[in-house]
Amino acid sequence: MRAIKNIALTFLVLLVLAAPAFAQTSDTANTNGFLASIDAVFGAVVAALEKVIFLSIGGMPLVVLWLLAGAIFFTFRMKFVNIRAFRHAIDVVRGNYDNPDEPGEVSHFQALSAALSATVGLGNIAGVAIAIQLGGPGAVFWMTIVGLLGMSSKFAECTLGLMYRIIRPDGTVSGGPMYYLSRGLAEKGLRPLGKVLAGVFCVFCIGGAFGGGNMFQVNQSFAGLTAAIPALEGFNWLYGLVLMALVGLVIIGGIRRIGAVAGFLVPAMCLTYFVAALWILVTNLTEIPAAAATIVREAFSPQAAITGGLVAVLVQGVRRAAFDNEAGVGSAPIAHSAARTDEPVREGIVALLEPFIDTVVVSNMTALVIVITGVYANQTGGEPDGIQMTFEAFSTSIPWFPVILGIAVFLFAFSTIISWGYYGERSWTFLFGERSLRVYQIIYVIFVFVGAVVNLQSVLNFGDMMILAMAFPNLLGCFLLSGKVAEALEDYLTRLNSGQMVEVRRVEEPTVR
């Protein structure tokens, strides 16, 4: 564990080295040279990680196969819990089973919102468009299938998060893969393996929080805002300062404030985006069957992908779903572990709604708009620009909507930043203890500004790599502990179906004589 802590500290030192560059504005050449050096260091690390994480096996990247294998395994191991528990999940989120006297910090709905705020974001706006451009419309079909299967992975990991969480005397909660890896595997006589996997997961999670969960979101959200409101061009420093202040106010307040903010932002964001997409689909109602047919047909067409072949279509769809809903990555259990409940399976059932909302609903709305408007066919050559493609798709029917979409991009990014701030925070405290928490929070808030004023592509890519790498220790632990989850699920459903669990609202209703 000491070695893992040293690796984490080394990583943070590399990140912090970038901060002085912003004070060197008087010497542009030195600043650019310094930033180039930082980018080069991370570039070498990214190149090494790519060889492992994206190792091609039959044309499929290793990490994609790992996540897909997990989704399929848990779907069958849990006997299609994604289907048979779907109705109950909605009842729980509606608050029918909420009990304020149960241990935890946030309600089922707030825990779901906090986790969704980290996944519903730029991936739904830009990522889906890029997948369609690179893999053709058929990528949407595979994205949807993997999203449905990923509901089972999300259930398993979030159930484990509740099973092995720690509730302190003051009522605060700590949970997530680092706890069920260390404590759960220790129960199976695998304590050394559990400690190593937990430590490695935390290092990956902290790296992912700073990169993909923070800097990337700030960088891309500002690009989206300036595309919608050109007058903001050149004011990235001001954007960074404002966002830094907002993020600081929220994450220092802990999971309760994050849950409260996310509980408001996520429904508002999804509703705004959903209504706009629905309007375009309604005004093009007659074209929906043709668009759906195109998606299904090209899912199996060798000519569907720009990069060539059926495998390319499948890879883009699976990859987008994996990035989109993070099922199997291990981030969501950290948020769900704070849920106010003494039934781990119940919160796991709530969690399975995430991939459905994120991938099956929100991402598919984006995909249908892009396919119906046909803007993807006009993208030729060069680097894919997902945000711009989505802007073009929406502006074909709602000319003024890019401005609203730009604001939505900001809100999506903001919600993702605060949620990933919490994920990194829990991993930090697992490695270094609660006393150093403020150090992490200060560094995290500073890097909000960093993400706004620099564009270190290798640093951003490094963060994405870290997020994907989280899946390796997380899913390995979930596989080893799957028997306990399956047993708990059957026990829970037996009690539910036999009437032993009564909805709270029914208990509170007075008896009518």
PDB file of C-alpha atoms in Angstrom, residues 180-374:
ATOM      1  CA  TYR A 180     -15.488  -4.004  -1.220  1.00  0.00           C
ATOM      2  CA  LEU A 181     -12.173  -4.903  -2.843  1.00  0.00           C
ATOM      3  CA  SER A 182     -10.270  -4.698   0.448  1.00  0.00           C
ATOM      4  CA  ARG A 183     -12.951  -5.922   2.867  1.00  0.00           C
ATOM      5  CA  GLY A 184     -14.887  -8.254   0.558  1.00  0.00           C
ATOM      6  CA  LEU A 185     -11.889 -10.136  -0.787  1.00  0.00           C
ATOM      7  CA  ALA A 186     -10.487 -10.385   2.754  1.00  0.00           C
ATOM      8  CA  GLU A 187     -13.599 -12.403   3.649  1.00  0.00           C
ATOM      9  CA  LYS A 188     -12.674 -14.842   0.882  1.00  0.00           C
ATOM     10  CA  GLY A 189      -9.119 -15.229   2.165  1.00  0.00           C
ATOM     11  CA  LEU A 190      -7.705 -12.902  -0.491  1.00  0.00           C
ATOM     12  CA  ARG A 191      -6.674  -9.977   1.746  1.00  0.00           C
ATOM     13  CA  PRO A 192      -3.338  -9.205  -0.024  1.00  0.00           C
ATOM     14  CA  LEU A 193      -5.008  -9.188  -3.461  1.00  0.00           C
ATOM     15  CA  GLY A 194      -7.845  -7.050  -2.134  1.00  0.00           C
ATOM     16  CA  LYS A 195      -5.459  -4.446  -0.704  1.00  0.00           C
ATOM     17  CA  VAL A 196      -3.515  -4.179  -3.947  1.00  0.00           C
ATOM     18  CA  LEU A 197      -6.641  -3.937  -6.110  1.00  0.00           C
ATOM     19  CA  ALA A 198      -8.147  -1.307  -3.786  1.00  0.00           C
ATOM     20  CA  GLY A 199      -4.996   0.812  -3.850  1.00  0.00           C
ATOM     21  CA  VAL A 200      -4.617   0.565  -7.619  1.00  0.00           C
ATOM     22  CA  PHE A 201      -8.262   1.504  -8.084  1.00  0.00           C
ATOM     23  CA  CYS A 202      -7.813   4.612  -5.929  1.00  0.00           C
ATOM     24  CA  VAL A 203      -4.773   5.770  -7.914  1.00  0.00           C
ATOM     25  CA  PHE A 204      -6.704   5.335 -11.162  1.00  0.00           C
ATOM     26  CA  CYS A 205      -9.755   7.104  -9.727  1.00  0.00           C
ATOM     27  CA  ILE A 206      -7.773  10.131  -8.515  1.00  0.00           C
ATOM     28  CA  GLY A 207      -6.104  10.399 -11.928  1.00  0.00           C
ATOM     29  CA  GLY A 208      -9.453  10.097 -13.672  1.00  0.00           C
ATOM     30  CA  ALA A 209     -10.986  12.751 -11.427  1.00  0.00           C
ATOM     31  CA  PHE A 210      -8.299  15.331 -12.237  1.00  0.00           C
ATOM     32  CA  GLY A 211      -8.211  14.548 -15.956  1.00  0.00           C
ATOM     33  CA  GLY A 212     -11.414  13.192 -17.474  1.00  0.00           C
ATOM     34  CA  GLY A 213     -13.673  14.293 -14.634  1.00  0.00           C
ATOM     35  CA  ASN A 214     -12.275  17.810 -14.265  1.00  0.00           C
ATOM     36  CA  MET A 215      -9.877  19.322 -16.831  1.00  0.00           C
ATOM     37  CA  PHE A 216     -11.457  17.656 -19.860  1.00  0.00           C
ATOM     38  CA  GLN A 217     -14.941  18.773 -18.822  1.00  0.00           C
ATOM     39  CA  VAL A 218     -13.838  22.399 -18.308  1.00  0.00           C
ATOM     40  CA  ASN A 219     -11.906  22.481 -21.573  1.00  0.00           C
ATOM     41  CA  GLN A 220     -14.662  21.011 -23.703  1.00  0.00           C
ATOM     42  CA  SER A 221     -17.508  22.898 -22.036  1.00  0.00           C
ATOM     43  CA  PHE A 222     -15.792  26.212 -22.787  1.00  0.00           C
ATOM     44  CA  ALA A 223     -15.361  25.105 -26.405  1.00  0.00           C
ATOM     45  CA  GLY A 224     -19.074  24.331 -26.520  1.00  0.00           C
ATOM     46  CA  LEU A 225     -20.020  27.668 -24.998  1.00  0.00           C
ATOM     47  CA  THR A 226     -17.865  29.666 -27.405  1.00  0.00           C
ATOM     48  CA  ALA A 227     -19.315  27.729 -30.351  1.00  0.00           C
ATOM     49  CA  ALA A 228     -22.777  28.834 -29.226  1.00  0.00           C
ATOM     50  CA  ILE A 229     -21.768  32.308 -27.963  1.00  0.00           C
ATOM     51  CA  PRO A 230     -18.725  33.518 -29.986  1.00  0.00           C
ATOM     52  CA  ALA A 231     -18.459  36.687 -27.854  1.00  0.00           C
ATOM     53  CA  LEU A 232     -16.960  34.538 -25.055  1.00  0.00           C
ATOM     54  CA  GLU A 233     -13.886  33.724 -27.154  1.00  0.00           C
ATOM     55  CA  GLY A 234     -10.727  34.749 -25.299  1.00  0.00           C
ATOM     56  CA  PHE A 235     -12.369  34.857 -21.869  1.00  0.00           C
ATOM     57  CA  ASN A 236     -11.366  31.322 -20.892  1.00  0.00           C
ATOM     58  CA  TRP A 237      -9.531  32.675 -17.836  1.00  0.00           C
ATOM     59  CA  LEU A 238     -12.717  34.339 -16.575  1.00  0.00           C
ATOM     60  CA  TYR A 239     -14.704  31.180 -17.283  1.00  0.00           C
ATOM     61  CA  GLY A 240     -12.141  29.195 -15.297  1.00  0.00           C
ATOM     62  CA  LEU A 241     -12.348  31.552 -12.315  1.00  0.00           C
ATOM     63  CA  VAL A 242     -16.144  31.517 -12.202  1.00  0.00           C
ATOM     64  CA  LEU A 243     -16.369  27.753 -12.558  1.00  0.00           C
ATOM     65  CA  MET A 244     -13.606  27.281  -9.999  1.00  0.00           C
ATOM     66  CA  ALA A 245     -15.585  29.305  -7.450  1.00  0.00           C
ATOM     67  CA  LEU A 246     -18.814  27.390  -8.134  1.00  0.00           C
ATOM     68  CA  VAL A 247     -17.142  23.991  -7.918  1.00  0.00           C
ATOM     69  CA  GLY A 248     -15.371  24.960  -4.696  1.00  0.00           C
ATOM     70  CA  LEU A 249     -18.621  25.983  -3.037  1.00  0.00           C
ATOM     71  CA  VAL A 250     -20.216  22.637  -3.856  1.00  0.00           C
ATOM     72  CA  ILE A 251     -17.496  20.016  -3.297  1.00  0.00           C
ATOM     73  CA  ILE A 252     -16.339  21.484   0.005  1.00  0.00           C
ATOM     74  CA  GLY A 253     -19.919  20.955   1.189  1.00  0.00           C
ATOM     75  CA  GLY A 254     -19.563  17.185   0.709  1.00  0.00           C
ATOM     76  CA  ILE A 255     -21.944  14.572  -0.720  1.00  0.00           C
ATOM     77  CA  ARG A 256     -25.040  16.133   0.849  1.00  0.00           C
ATOM     78  CA  ARG A 257     -24.535  19.387  -1.031  1.00  0.00           C
ATOM     79  CA  ILE A 258     -23.479  17.512  -4.173  1.00  0.00           C
ATOM     80  CA  GLY A 259     -26.618  15.374  -3.943  1.00  0.00           C
ATOM     81  CA  ALA A 260     -28.819  18.439  -3.448  1.00  0.00           C
ATOM     82  CA  VAL A 261     -27.286  20.317  -6.400  1.00  0.00           C
ATOM     83  CA  ALA A 262     -27.332  17.243  -8.641  1.00  0.00           C
ATOM     84  CA  GLY A 263     -30.907  16.500  -7.603  1.00  0.00           C
ATOM     85  CA  PHE A 264     -31.886  19.836  -9.116  1.00  0.00           C
ATOM     86  CA  LEU A 265     -29.482  20.105 -12.073  1.00  0.00           C
ATOM     87  CA  VAL A 266     -29.776  16.596 -13.530  1.00  0.00           C
ATOM     88  CA  PRO A 267     -33.573  16.553 -13.973  1.00  0.00           C
ATOM     89  CA  ALA A 268     -33.491  20.148 -15.301  1.00  0.00           C
ATOM     90  CA  MET A 269     -30.713  19.366 -17.794  1.00  0.00           C
ATOM     91  CA  CYS A 270     -32.269  16.136 -18.977  1.00  0.00           C
ATOM     92  CA  LEU A 271     -35.711  17.728 -19.329  1.00  0.00           C
ATOM     93  CA  THR A 272     -34.403  20.683 -21.371  1.00  0.00           C
ATOM     94  CA  TYR A 273     -32.374  18.441 -23.647  1.00  0.00           C
ATOM     95  CA  PHE A 274     -35.152  15.867 -23.898  1.00  0.00           C
ATOM     96  CA  VAL A 275     -37.813  18.445 -24.836  1.00  0.00           C
ATOM     97  CA  ALA A 276     -35.626  19.961 -27.574  1.00  0.00           C
ATOM     98  CA  ALA A 277     -34.749  16.564 -29.032  1.00  0.00           C
ATOM     99  CA  LEU A 278     -38.377  15.463 -28.781  1.00  0.00           C
ATOM    100  CA  TRP A 279     -39.497  18.582 -30.638  1.00  0.00           C
ATOM    101  CA  ILE A 280     -37.155  17.785 -33.536  1.00  0.00           C
ATOM    102  CA  LEU A 281     -38.326  14.168 -33.599  1.00  0.00           C
ATOM    103  CA  VAL A 282     -42.000  15.181 -33.543  1.00  0.00           C
ATOM    104  CA  THR A 283     -41.532  17.679 -36.375  1.00  0.00           C
ATOM    105  CA  ASN A 284     -39.811  14.898 -38.337  1.00  0.00           C
ATOM    106  CA  LEU A 285     -42.137  12.128 -37.192  1.00  0.00           C
ATOM    107  CA  THR A 286     -42.460  10.497 -40.601  1.00  0.00           C
ATOM    108  CA  GLU A 287     -38.679  10.090 -40.848  1.00  0.00           C
ATOM    109  CA  ILE A 288     -38.233   8.213 -37.568  1.00  0.00           C
ATOM    110  CA  PRO A 289     -39.007   4.729 -38.993  1.00  0.00           C
ATOM    111  CA  ALA A 290     -36.461   5.246 -41.769  1.00  0.00           C
ATOM    112  CA  ALA A 291     -33.865   6.488 -39.270  1.00  0.00           C
ATOM    113  CA  ALA A 292     -34.451   3.493 -37.001  1.00  0.00           C
ATOM    114  CA  ALA A 293     -34.215   1.142 -39.985  1.00  0.00           C
ATOM    115  CA  THR A 294     -30.924   2.777 -40.996  1.00  0.00           C
ATOM    116  CA  ILE A 295     -29.500   2.265 -37.502  1.00  0.00           C
ATOM    117  CA  VAL A 296     -30.454  -1.418 -37.393  1.00  0.00           C
ATOM    118  CA  ARG A 297     -29.416  -2.117 -40.988  1.00  0.00           C
ATOM    119  CA  GLU A 298     -25.995  -0.515 -40.656  1.00  0.00           C
ATOM    120  CA  ALA A 299     -25.361  -2.264 -37.352  1.00  0.00           C
ATOM    121  CA  PHE A 300     -24.743  -5.400 -39.399  1.00  0.00           C
ATOM    122  CA  SER A 301     -23.452  -3.796 -42.574  1.00  0.00           C
ATOM    123  CA  PRO A 302     -19.750  -4.246 -43.436  1.00  0.00           C
ATOM    124  CA  GLN A 303     -19.849  -0.860 -45.185  1.00  0.00           C
ATOM    125  CA  ALA A 304     -21.345   0.970 -42.202  1.00  0.00           C
ATOM    126  CA  ALA A 305     -18.214   2.379 -40.633  1.00  0.00           C
ATOM    127  CA  ILE A 306     -15.860   4.982 -41.999  1.00  0.00           C
ATOM    128  CA  THR A 307     -13.026   3.060 -40.368  1.00  0.00           C
ATOM    129  CA  GLY A 308     -14.257  -0.086 -42.126  1.00  0.00           C
ATOM    130  CA  GLY A 309     -16.168  -3.234 -41.334  1.00  0.00           C
ATOM    131  CA  LEU A 310     -18.598  -4.732 -38.878  1.00  0.00           C
ATOM    132  CA  VAL A 311     -15.999  -4.884 -36.098  1.00  0.00           C
ATOM    133  CA  ALA A 312     -15.450  -1.124 -36.370  1.00  0.00           C
ATOM    134  CA  VAL A 313     -19.185  -0.488 -35.955  1.00  0.00           C
ATOM    135  CA  LEU A 314     -19.328  -2.806 -32.952  1.00  0.00           C
ATOM    136  CA  VAL A 315     -16.234  -1.250 -31.352  1.00  0.00           C
ATOM    137  CA  GLN A 316     -17.580   2.294 -31.680  1.00  0.00           C
ATOM    138  CA  GLY A 317     -20.946   1.322 -30.199  1.00  0.00           C
ATOM    139  CA  VAL A 318     -19.499  -0.665 -27.299  1.00  0.00           C
ATOM    140  CA  ARG A 319     -16.836   1.944 -26.619  1.00  0.00           C
ATOM    141  CA  ARG A 320     -19.370   4.784 -26.583  1.00  0.00           C
ATOM    142  CA  ALA A 321     -21.640   2.910 -24.176  1.00  0.00           C
ATOM    143  CA  ALA A 322     -18.693   2.140 -21.890  1.00  0.00           C
ATOM    144  CA  PHE A 323     -17.577   5.769 -21.822  1.00  0.00           C
ATOM    145  CA  ASP A 324     -21.151   6.991 -21.586  1.00  0.00           C
ATOM    146  CA  ASN A 325     -22.622   5.191 -18.582  1.00  0.00           C
ATOM    147  CA  GLU A 326     -19.406   3.981 -16.876  1.00  0.00           C
ATOM    148  CA  ALA A 327     -21.062   0.652 -15.983  1.00  0.00           C
ATOM    149  CA  GLY A 328     -18.313  -1.544 -14.549  1.00  0.00           C
ATOM    150  CA  VAL A 329     -15.852   1.310 -14.107  1.00  0.00           C
ATOM    151  CA  GLY A 330     -16.570   1.582 -10.377  1.00  0.00           C
ATOM    152  CA  SER A 331     -17.352   5.285 -10.099  1.00  0.00           C
ATOM    153  CA  ALA A 332     -21.097   5.024  -9.364  1.00  0.00           C
ATOM    154  CA  PRO A 333     -20.768   2.805  -6.246  1.00  0.00           C
ATOM    155  CA  ILE A 334     -18.948   5.669  -4.519  1.00  0.00           C
ATOM    156  CA  ALA A 335     -22.018   7.915  -4.881  1.00  0.00           C
ATOM    157  CA  HIS A 336     -24.601   5.219  -4.225  1.00  0.00           C
ATOM    158  CA  SER A 337     -22.831   4.106  -1.057  1.00  0.00           C
ATOM    159  CA  ALA A 338     -24.097   7.296   0.607  1.00  0.00           C
ATOM    160  CA  ALA A 339     -27.754   6.358   0.031  1.00  0.00           C
ATOM    161  CA  ARG A 340     -30.036   6.306   3.057  1.00  0.00           C
ATOM    162  CA  THR A 341     -30.988   2.620   3.250  1.00  0.00           C
ATOM    163  CA  ASP A 342     -30.189  -0.596   5.083  1.00  0.00           C
ATOM    164  CA  GLU A 343     -30.974  -2.706   2.006  1.00  0.00           C
ATOM    165  CA  PRO A 344     -27.896  -2.871  -0.297  1.00  0.00           C
ATOM    166  CA  VAL A 345     -29.837  -4.656  -3.046  1.00  0.00           C
ATOM    167  CA  ARG A 346     -32.467  -1.924  -3.089  1.00  0.00           C
ATOM    168  CA  GLU A 347     -29.873   0.725  -3.932  1.00  0.00           C
ATOM    169  CA  GLY A 348     -28.296  -1.586  -6.503  1.00  0.00           C
ATOM    170  CA  ILE A 349     -31.705  -1.844  -8.176  1.00  0.00           C
ATOM    171  CA  VAL A 350     -31.950   1.969  -8.204  1.00  0.00           C
ATOM    172  CA  ALA A 351     -28.504   2.161  -9.791  1.00  0.00           C
ATOM    173  CA  LEU A 352     -29.468  -0.032 -12.753  1.00  0.00           C
ATOM    174  CA  LEU A 353     -31.620   2.850 -14.002  1.00  0.00           C
ATOM    175  CA  GLU A 354     -28.482   4.887 -14.764  1.00  0.00           C
ATOM    176  CA  PRO A 355     -27.400   3.159 -18.006  1.00  0.00           C
ATOM    177  CA  PHE A 356     -31.025   3.130 -19.146  1.00  0.00           C
ATOM    178  CA  ILE A 357     -31.482   6.878 -18.636  1.00  0.00           C
ATOM    179  CA  ASP A 358     -28.021   7.825 -19.828  1.00  0.00           C
ATOM    180  CA  THR A 359     -27.531   5.549 -22.830  1.00  0.00           C
ATOM    181  CA  VAL A 360     -30.892   4.127 -23.852  1.00  0.00           C
ATOM    182  CA  VAL A 361     -32.829   7.397 -23.464  1.00  0.00           C
ATOM    183  CA  VAL A 362     -30.594  10.499 -23.584  1.00  0.00           C
ATOM    184  CA  SER A 363     -27.919   9.211 -25.984  1.00  0.00           C
ATOM    185  CA  ASN A 364     -30.492   7.667 -28.293  1.00  0.00           C
ATOM    186  CA  MET A 365     -32.340  10.983 -28.482  1.00  0.00           C
ATOM    187  CA  THR A 366     -29.109  12.611 -29.670  1.00  0.00           C
ATOM    188  CA  ALA A 367     -28.466   9.790 -32.113  1.00  0.00           C
ATOM    189  CA  LEU A 368     -31.927   9.959 -33.686  1.00  0.00           C
ATOM    190  CA  VAL A 369     -31.651  13.737 -34.142  1.00  0.00           C
ATOM    191  CA  ILE A 370     -28.263  13.354 -35.843  1.00  0.00           C
ATOM    192  CA  VAL A 371     -29.417  10.515 -38.111  1.00  0.00           C
ATOM    193  CA  ILE A 372     -32.708  12.177 -39.052  1.00  0.00           C
ATOM    194  CA  THR A 373     -31.078  15.503 -39.896  1.00  0.00           C
ATOM    195  CA  GLY A 374     -28.316  13.708 -41.824  1.00  0.00           C
TER     196      GLY A 374
END
